[in-house]
Coordinates of C-alpha atoms (C1' of nucleotides) in Angstrom, one line a residue:
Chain U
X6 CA 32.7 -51.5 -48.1
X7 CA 29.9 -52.4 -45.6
X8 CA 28.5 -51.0 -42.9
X9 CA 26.9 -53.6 -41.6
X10 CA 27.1 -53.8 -38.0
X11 CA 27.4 -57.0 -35.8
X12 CA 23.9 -57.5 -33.3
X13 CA 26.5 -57.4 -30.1
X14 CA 27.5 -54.1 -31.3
X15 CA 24.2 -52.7 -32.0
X16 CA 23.2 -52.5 -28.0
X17 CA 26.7 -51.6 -26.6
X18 CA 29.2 -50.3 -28.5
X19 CA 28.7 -46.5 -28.6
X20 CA 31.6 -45.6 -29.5
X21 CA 31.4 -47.2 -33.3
X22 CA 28.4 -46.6 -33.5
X23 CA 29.0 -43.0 -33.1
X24 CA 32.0 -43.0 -35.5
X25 CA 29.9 -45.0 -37.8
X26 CA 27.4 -42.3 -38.2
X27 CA 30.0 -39.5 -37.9
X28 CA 31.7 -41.0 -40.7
X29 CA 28.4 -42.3 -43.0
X30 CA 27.5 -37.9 -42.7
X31 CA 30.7 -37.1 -43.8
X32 CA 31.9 -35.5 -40.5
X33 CA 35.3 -35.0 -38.9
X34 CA 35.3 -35.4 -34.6
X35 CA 36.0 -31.5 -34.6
X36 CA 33.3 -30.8 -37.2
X37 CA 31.2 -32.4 -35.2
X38 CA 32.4 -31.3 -31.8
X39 CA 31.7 -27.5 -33.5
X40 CA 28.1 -28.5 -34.2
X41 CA 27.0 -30.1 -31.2
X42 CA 28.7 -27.4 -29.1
X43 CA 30.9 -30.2 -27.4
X44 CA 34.7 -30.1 -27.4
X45 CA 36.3 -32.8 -29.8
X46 CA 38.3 -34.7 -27.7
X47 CA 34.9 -35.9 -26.0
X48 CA 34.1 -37.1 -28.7
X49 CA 37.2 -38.7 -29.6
X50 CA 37.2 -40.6 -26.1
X51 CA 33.2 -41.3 -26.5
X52 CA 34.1 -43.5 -30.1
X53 CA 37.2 -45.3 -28.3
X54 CA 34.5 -46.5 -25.4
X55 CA 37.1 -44.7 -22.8
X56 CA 33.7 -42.9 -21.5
X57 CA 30.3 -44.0 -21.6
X58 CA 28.8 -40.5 -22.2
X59 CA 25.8 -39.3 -19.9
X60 CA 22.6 -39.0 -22.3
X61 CA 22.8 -35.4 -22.6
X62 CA 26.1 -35.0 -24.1
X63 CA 25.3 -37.7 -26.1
X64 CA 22.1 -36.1 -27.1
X65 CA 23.9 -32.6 -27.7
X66 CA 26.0 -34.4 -29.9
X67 CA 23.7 -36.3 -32.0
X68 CA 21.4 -33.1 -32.6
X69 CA 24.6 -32.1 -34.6
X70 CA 24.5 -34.4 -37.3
X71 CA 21.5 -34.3 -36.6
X72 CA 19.8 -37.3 -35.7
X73 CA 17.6 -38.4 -32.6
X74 CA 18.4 -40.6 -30.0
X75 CA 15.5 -43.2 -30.9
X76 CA 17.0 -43.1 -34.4
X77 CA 21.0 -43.4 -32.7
X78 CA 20.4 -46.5 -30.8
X79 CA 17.7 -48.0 -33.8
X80 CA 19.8 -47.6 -36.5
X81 CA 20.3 -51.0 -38.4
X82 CA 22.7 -50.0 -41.3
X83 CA 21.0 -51.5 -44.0
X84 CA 23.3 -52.7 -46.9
X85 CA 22.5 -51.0 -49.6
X86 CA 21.7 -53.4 -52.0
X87 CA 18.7 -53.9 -50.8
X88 CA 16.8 -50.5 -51.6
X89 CA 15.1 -51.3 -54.9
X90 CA 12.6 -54.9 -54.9
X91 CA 11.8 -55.8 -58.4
X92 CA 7.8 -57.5 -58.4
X93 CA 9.3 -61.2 -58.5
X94 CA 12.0 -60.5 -55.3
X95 CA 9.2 -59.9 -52.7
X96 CA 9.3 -62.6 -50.5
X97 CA 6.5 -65.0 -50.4
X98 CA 4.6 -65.3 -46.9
X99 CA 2.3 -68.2 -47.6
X100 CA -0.5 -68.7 -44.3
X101 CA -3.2 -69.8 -46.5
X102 CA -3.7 -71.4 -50.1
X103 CA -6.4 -68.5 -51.2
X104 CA -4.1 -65.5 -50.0
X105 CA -0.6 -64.8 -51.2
X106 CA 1.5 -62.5 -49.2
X107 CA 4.4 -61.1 -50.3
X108 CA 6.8 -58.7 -48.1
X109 CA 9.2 -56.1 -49.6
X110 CA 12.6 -57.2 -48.8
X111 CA 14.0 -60.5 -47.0
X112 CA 12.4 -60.8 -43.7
X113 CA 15.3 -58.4 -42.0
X114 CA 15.6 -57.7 -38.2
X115 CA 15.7 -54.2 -37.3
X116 CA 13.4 -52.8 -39.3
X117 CA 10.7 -50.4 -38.6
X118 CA 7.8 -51.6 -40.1
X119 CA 6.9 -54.4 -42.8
X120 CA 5.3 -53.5 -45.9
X121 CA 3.5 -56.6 -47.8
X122 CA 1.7 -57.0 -51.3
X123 CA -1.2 -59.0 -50.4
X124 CA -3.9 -60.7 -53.0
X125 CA -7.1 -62.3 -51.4
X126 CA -9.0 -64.9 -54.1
X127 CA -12.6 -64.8 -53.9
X128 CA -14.1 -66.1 -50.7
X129 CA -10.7 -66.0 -49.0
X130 CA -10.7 -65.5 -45.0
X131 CA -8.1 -65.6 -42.4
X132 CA -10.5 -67.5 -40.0
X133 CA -13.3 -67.0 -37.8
X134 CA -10.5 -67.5 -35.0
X135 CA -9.6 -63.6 -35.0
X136 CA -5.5 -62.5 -35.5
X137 CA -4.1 -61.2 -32.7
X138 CA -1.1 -60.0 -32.1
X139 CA 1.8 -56.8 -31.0
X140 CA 2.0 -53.6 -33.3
X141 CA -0.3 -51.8 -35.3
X142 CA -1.2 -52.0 -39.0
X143 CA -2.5 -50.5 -42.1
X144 CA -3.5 -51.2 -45.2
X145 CA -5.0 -49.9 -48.4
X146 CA -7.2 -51.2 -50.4
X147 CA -6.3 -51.2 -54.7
X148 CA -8.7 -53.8 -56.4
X149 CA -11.3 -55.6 -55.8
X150 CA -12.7 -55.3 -52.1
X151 CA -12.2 -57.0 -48.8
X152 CA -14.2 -57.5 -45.3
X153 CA -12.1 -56.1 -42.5
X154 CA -13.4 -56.9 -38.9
X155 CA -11.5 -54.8 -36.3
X156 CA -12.8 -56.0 -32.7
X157 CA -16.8 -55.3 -32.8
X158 CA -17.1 -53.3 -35.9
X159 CA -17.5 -54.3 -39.5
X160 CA -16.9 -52.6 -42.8
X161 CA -16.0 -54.2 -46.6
X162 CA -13.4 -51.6 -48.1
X163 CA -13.3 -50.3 -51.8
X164 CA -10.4 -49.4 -53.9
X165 CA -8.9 -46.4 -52.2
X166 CA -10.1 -47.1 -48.8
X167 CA -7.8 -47.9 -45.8
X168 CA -8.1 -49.3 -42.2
X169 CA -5.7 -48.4 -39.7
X170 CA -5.4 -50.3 -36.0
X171 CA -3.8 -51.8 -33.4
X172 CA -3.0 -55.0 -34.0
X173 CA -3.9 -56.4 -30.4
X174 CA -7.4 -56.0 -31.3
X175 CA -8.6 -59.2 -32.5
X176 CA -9.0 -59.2 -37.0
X177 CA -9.7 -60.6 -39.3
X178 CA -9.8 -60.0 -43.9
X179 CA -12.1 -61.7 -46.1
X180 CA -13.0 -61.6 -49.1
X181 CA -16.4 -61.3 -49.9
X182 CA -16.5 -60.1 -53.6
X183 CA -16.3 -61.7 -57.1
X184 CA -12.7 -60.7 -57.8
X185 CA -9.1 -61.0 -56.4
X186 CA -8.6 -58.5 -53.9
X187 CA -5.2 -56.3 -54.2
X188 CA -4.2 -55.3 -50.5
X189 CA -1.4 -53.0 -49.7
X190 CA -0.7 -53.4 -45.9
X191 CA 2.0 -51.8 -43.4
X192 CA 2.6 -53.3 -40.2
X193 CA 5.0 -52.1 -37.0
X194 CA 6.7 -53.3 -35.8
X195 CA 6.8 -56.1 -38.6
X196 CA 5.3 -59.1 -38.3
X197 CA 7.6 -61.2 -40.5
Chain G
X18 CA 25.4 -25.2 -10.7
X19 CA 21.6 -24.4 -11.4
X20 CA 19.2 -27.4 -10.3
X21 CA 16.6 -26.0 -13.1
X22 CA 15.4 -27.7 -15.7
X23 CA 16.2 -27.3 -19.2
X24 CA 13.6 -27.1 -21.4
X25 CA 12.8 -30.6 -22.6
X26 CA 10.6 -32.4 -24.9
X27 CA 8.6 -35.3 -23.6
X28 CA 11.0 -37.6 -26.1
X29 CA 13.7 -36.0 -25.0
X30 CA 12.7 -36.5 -20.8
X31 CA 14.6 -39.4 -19.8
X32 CA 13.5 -39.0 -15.9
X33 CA 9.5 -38.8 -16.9
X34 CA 10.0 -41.7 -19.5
X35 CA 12.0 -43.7 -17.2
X36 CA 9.8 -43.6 -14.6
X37 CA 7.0 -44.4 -16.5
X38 CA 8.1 -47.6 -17.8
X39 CA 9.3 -48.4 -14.4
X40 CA 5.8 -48.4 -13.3
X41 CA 4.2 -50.0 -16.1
X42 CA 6.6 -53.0 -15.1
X43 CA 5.4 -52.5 -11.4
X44 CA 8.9 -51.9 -10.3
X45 CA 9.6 -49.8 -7.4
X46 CA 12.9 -47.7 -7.4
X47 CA 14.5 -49.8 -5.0
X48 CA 13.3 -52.8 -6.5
X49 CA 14.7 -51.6 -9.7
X50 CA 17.7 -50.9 -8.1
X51 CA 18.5 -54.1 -6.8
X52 CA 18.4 -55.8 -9.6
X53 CA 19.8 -53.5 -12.4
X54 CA 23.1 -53.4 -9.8
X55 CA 22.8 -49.4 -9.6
X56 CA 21.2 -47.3 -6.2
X57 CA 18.2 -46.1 -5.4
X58 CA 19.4 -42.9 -4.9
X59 CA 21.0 -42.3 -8.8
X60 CA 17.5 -43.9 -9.8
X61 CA 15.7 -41.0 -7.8
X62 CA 17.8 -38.1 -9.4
X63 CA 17.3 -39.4 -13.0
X64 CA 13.6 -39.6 -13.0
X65 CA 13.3 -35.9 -11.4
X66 CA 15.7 -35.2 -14.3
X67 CA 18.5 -33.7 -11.6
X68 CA 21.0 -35.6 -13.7
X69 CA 21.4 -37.1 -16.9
X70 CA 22.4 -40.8 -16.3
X71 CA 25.8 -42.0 -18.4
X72 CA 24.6 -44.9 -21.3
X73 CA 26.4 -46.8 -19.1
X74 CA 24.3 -46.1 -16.0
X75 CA 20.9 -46.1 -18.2
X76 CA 21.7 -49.3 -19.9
X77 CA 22.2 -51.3 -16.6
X78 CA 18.8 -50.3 -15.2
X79 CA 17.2 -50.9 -18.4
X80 CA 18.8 -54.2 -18.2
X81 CA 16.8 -54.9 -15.1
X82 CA 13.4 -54.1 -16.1
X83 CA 14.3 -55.3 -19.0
X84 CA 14.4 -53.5 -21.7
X85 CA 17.0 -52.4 -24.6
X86 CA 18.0 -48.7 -25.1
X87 CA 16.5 -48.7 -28.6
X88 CA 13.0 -50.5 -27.5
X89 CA 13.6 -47.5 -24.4
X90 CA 14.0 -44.4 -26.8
X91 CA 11.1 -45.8 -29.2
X92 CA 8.5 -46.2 -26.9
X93 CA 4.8 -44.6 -27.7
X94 CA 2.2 -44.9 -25.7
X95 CA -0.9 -44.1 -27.7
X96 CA -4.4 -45.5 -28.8
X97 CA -5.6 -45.1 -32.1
X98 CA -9.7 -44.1 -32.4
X99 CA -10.4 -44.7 -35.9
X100 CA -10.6 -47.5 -37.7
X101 CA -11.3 -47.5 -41.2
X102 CA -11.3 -44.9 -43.7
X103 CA -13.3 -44.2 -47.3
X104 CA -11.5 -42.8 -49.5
X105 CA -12.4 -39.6 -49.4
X106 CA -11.5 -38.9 -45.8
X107 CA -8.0 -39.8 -46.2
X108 CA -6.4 -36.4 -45.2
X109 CA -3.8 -34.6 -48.5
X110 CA -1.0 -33.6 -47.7
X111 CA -0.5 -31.0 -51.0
X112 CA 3.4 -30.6 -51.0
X113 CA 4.0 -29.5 -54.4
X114 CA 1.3 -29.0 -57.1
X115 CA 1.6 -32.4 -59.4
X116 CA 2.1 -34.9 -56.5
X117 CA -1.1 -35.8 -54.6
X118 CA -0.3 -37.3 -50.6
X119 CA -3.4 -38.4 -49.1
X120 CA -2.8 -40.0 -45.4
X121 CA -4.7 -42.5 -43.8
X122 CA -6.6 -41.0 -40.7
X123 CA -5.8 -37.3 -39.4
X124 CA -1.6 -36.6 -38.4
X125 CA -2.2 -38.2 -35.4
X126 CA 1.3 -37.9 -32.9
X127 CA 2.4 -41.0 -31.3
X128 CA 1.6 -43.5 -34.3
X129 CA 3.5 -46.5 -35.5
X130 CA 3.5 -45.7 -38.5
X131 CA 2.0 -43.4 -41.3
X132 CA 0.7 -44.9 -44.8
X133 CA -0.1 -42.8 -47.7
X134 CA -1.8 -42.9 -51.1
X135 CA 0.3 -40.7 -53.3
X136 CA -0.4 -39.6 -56.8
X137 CA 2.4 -38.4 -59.1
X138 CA 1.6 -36.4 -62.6
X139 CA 3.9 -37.0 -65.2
X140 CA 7.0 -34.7 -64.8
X141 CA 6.4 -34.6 -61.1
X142 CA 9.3 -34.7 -58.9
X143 CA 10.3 -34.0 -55.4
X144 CA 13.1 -31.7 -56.4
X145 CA 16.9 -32.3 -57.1
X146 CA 17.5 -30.9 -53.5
X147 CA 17.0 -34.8 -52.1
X148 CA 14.6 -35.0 -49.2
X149 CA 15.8 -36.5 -45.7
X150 CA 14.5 -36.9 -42.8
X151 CA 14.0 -39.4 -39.8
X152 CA 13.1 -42.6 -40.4
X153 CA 12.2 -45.8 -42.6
X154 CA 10.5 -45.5 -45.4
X155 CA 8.9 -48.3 -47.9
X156 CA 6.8 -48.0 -50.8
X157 CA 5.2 -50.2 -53.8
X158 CA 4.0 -48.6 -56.9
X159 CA 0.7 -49.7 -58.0
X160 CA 0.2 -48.2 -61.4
X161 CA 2.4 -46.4 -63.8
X162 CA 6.2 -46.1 -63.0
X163 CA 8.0 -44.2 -60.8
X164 CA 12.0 -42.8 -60.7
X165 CA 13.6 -43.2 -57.2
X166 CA 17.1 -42.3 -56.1
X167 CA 18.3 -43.5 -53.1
X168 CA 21.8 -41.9 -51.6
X169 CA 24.1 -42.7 -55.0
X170 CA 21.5 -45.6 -56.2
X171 CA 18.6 -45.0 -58.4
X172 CA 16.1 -46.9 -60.5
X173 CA 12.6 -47.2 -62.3
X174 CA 9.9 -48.5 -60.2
X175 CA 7.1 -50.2 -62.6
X176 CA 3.7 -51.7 -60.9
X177 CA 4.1 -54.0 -58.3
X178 CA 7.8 -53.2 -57.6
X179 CA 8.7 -51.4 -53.8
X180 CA 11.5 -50.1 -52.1
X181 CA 12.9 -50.0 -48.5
X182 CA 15.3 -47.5 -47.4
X183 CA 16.4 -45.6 -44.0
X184 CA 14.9 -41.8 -44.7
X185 CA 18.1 -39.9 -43.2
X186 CA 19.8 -41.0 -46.5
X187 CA 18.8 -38.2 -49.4
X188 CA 16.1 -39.3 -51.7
X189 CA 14.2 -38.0 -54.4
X190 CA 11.2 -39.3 -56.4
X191 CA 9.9 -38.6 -60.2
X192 CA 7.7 -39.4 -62.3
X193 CA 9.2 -39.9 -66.0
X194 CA 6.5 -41.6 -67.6
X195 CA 3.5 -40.6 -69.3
X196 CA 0.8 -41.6 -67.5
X197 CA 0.0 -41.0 -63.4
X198 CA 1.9 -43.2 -61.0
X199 CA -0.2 -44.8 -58.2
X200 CA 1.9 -45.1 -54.8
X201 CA 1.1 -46.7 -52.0
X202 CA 4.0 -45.6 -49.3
X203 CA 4.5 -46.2 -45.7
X204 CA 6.8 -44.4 -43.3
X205 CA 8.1 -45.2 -39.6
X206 CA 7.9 -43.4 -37.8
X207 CA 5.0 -41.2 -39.4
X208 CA 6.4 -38.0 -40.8
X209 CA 2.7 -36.5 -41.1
Chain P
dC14 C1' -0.7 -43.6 19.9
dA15 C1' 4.0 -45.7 19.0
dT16 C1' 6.6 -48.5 16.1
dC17 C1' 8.0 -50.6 12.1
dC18 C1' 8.0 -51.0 7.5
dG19 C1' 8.8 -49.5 2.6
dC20 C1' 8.6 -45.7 -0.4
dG21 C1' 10.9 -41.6 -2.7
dT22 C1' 14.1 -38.0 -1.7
dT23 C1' 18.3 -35.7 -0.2
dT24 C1' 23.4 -34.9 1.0
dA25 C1' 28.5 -35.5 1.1
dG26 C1' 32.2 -37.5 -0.9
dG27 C1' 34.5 -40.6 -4.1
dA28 C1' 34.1 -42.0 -9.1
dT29 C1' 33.6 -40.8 -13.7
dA30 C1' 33.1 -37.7 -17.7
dA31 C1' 34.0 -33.2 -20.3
dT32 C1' 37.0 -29.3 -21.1
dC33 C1' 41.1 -27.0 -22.3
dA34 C1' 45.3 -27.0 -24.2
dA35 C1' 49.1 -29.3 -26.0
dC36 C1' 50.8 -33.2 -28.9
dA37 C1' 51.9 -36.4 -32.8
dA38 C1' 50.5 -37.9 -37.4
dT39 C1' 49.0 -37.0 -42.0
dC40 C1' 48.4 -34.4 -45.7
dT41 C1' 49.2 -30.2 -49.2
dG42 C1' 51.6 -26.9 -51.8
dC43 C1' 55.7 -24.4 -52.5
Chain L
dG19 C1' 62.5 -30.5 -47.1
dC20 C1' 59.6 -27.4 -44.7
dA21 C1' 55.6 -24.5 -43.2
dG22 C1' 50.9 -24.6 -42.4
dA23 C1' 46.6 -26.6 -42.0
dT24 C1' 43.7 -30.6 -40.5
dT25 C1' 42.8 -34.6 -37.9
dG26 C1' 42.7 -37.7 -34.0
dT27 C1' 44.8 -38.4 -29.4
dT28 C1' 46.3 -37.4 -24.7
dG29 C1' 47.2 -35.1 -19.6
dA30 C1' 45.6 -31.9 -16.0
dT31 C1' 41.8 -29.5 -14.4
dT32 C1' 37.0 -28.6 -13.9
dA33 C1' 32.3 -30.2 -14.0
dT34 C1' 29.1 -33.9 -13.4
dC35 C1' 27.4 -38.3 -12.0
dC36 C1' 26.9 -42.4 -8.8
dT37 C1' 27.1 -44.3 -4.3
dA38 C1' 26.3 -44.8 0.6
dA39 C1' 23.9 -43.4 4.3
dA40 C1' 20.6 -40.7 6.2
dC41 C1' 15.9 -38.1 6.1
dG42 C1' 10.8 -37.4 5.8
dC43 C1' 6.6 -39.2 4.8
dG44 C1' 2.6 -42.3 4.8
dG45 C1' 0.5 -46.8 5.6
dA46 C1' 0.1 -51.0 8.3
dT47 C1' 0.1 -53.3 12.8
dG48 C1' 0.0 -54.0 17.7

DNA sequence: CATCCGCGTTTAGGATAATCAACAATCTGC
DNA sequence: GCAGATTGTTGATTATCCTAAACGCGGATG
C-alpha cells in the first residue's frame, strides 16, 4: 500500500494528512485524543475537513504523536523503496566534462536537503563566473584535495576537512592537485 | 478567559513569526489584509498571539504574501560565521564509545542542515532500541560497510553506496564488518 | 495649530471550532 | 446469539475565533 500523497493534498487537506500520520504511528482518534489532551471527536471532525482546526489545537495534537508543526505540513511520505541507493543508482548530474556529480536518490521534490557524490579530475573548476544561488551547503572532503572560494576568502581542503556556507555567497571548487578529488557535499534546500 | 500568554517557543510563536515575515515582505497589516481576503483586525490579534488563527484563517493570509504553510513553519532566519573547517576542529559528538560523530562547525541553532564525519568500529551499533527523531536524514559510506535498518527494511551499505530516509521512522545502524566504516552523513534539520 | 491620512489596536457580536455525551458499527470471546 | 470492549461519528452546549466598526496614535500637509 502507498502512502504517497497527491501535491494538491499536501498544502490543504488537513484532515488526511492528519489521519495519514495518525495511522502511519499506529494510533486510534481516541489514543490520540488521550495524548494530546484533546477530546476525540475533534479529531474525528479535524480528519473529515468538517473544521479547519486553529493552530493550537492542531499543535496540541500533533505534540501527541509527537511531531512538529514544520515537520506536519513538510512531510512528503516518501515511498519506501527508495531508502537504500546502491553506488551505480545515484543519479548523474553532469555540469561539466571534468566533474561528475552524482545525487543520492532521483531528483525528488519535497525533500530537505540533497546529498551528492562528487569527483573533481585534476585541474577541474566550476568557473571563474562564481555559483550563486538559495540554501546553504556543505561538504567534506575524502580524497584528494580541492580549492574552495567562499566570497573573499580562499582555502584548498584536505581529506577530512569540510566547508560549510550559505549558498548566496558567490563559490566556486577547483581542483588544484595531482589527483581526483572525492567530495561529499549536502545542500538545502536541494539544488537538484 | 485569561488574555496571558502561554509559554511559547519562538518556533512555536505564530503572532512574532507572522509578523515578521509580514515585514520582511514590506506588507502592512492592512495591506496584508486586503489581499489575503481576511481583516485587519484578526491579523492584529494573531501577531500579539491573543488568538491562535484556524489553518484555514493562516493559510489565506499566507496566500497573500505569499507563502505556503510548510515554507511558513520552516523558516530560519540565521547567518552562518564560519566557513571552512580542518579536520581537527570538526566538533565529536561521543554517543556511544565505538562510534566517532564529528560535526562540521560548532551546534550552531538555526542551520539548514548538519553534516557529520562518523566513524564506526567493528561491532558498533546504535542499539536495537531504533533511534527516531525529527527529520531527513541521508548518508554515503565512504570506506568499509555499514548495516542500516530503516522502519521494517534493512541492508548492507558497502563504499560509495547512501541512503535517504525521513528520521521519525526507527532506524538503527551497525557495523558488521571487520574493518572501520567511514560515513559521511547529513541531517535536516540538524539534530546537533 | 488643525486636519487628514494611514498605521496598529480594541470591542461587540455573529461565525466557527471544541467539548461532552450519546450513538451506531465492528470486533472478540463465551 | 449476546455481552462487552473498542472505534469512529454525531447533536447540543460551551469556548474560541473572525469580522465590522470604532479608537488612539503619530506623521504629513496646509
Amino acid at each position: 500500500m502507498s502512502l504517497a500523497l497527491q501535491d494538491e493534498q499536501m498544502s490543504d487537506d488537513i484532515g488526511t494528512r492528519l489521519k495519514l500520520v495518525r495511522q502511519i504511528f499506529g494510533l486510534t482518534q481516541r489514543e490520540l485524543a488521550r495524548r494530546a489532551g484533546v477530546t476525540n471527536g475533534a479529531i474525528s471532525l479535524i480528519e473529515q475537513n468538517r473544521v479547519s482546526p486553529s493552530i493550537s489545537s492542531l499543535k496540541k495534537i500533533l505534540d501527541g504523536i509527537p511531531l512538529s508543526l514544520a515537520e506536519f505540513f513538510t512531510l512528503n511520505f516518501l515511498p519506501s523503496d527508495e531508502l537504500f541507493f546502491s553506488a551505480g543508482e545515484l543519479t548523474e548530474i553532469a555540469h561539466l566534462p571534468e566533474i561528475s556529480m552524482r545525487l543520492v536518490g532521483r531528483r525528488a521534490k519535497g525533500r530537505a536537503m540533497g546529498m551528492l557524490h562528487e569527483v573533481y579530475q585534476p585541474g577541474a573548476d566550476t568557473g571563474e563566473a562564481m555559483l550563486r544561488h538559495e540554501g546553504e551547503e556543505c561538504g567534506i572532503v575524502v580524497s584528494g584535495c580541492l580549492t574552495v572560494t567562499v566570497g573573499a576568502q580562499e582555502r584548498t581542503l584536505y581529506p577530512g576537512e569540510a566547508y560549510y556556507f550559505r549558498s548566496d555567497i558567490p563559490h566556486r571548487f577547483r581542483n588544484q592537485g595531482a589527483e581526483p578529488c572525492v567530495l561529499i557535499s549536502a545542500n538545502s534546500p536541494p539544488t537538484f
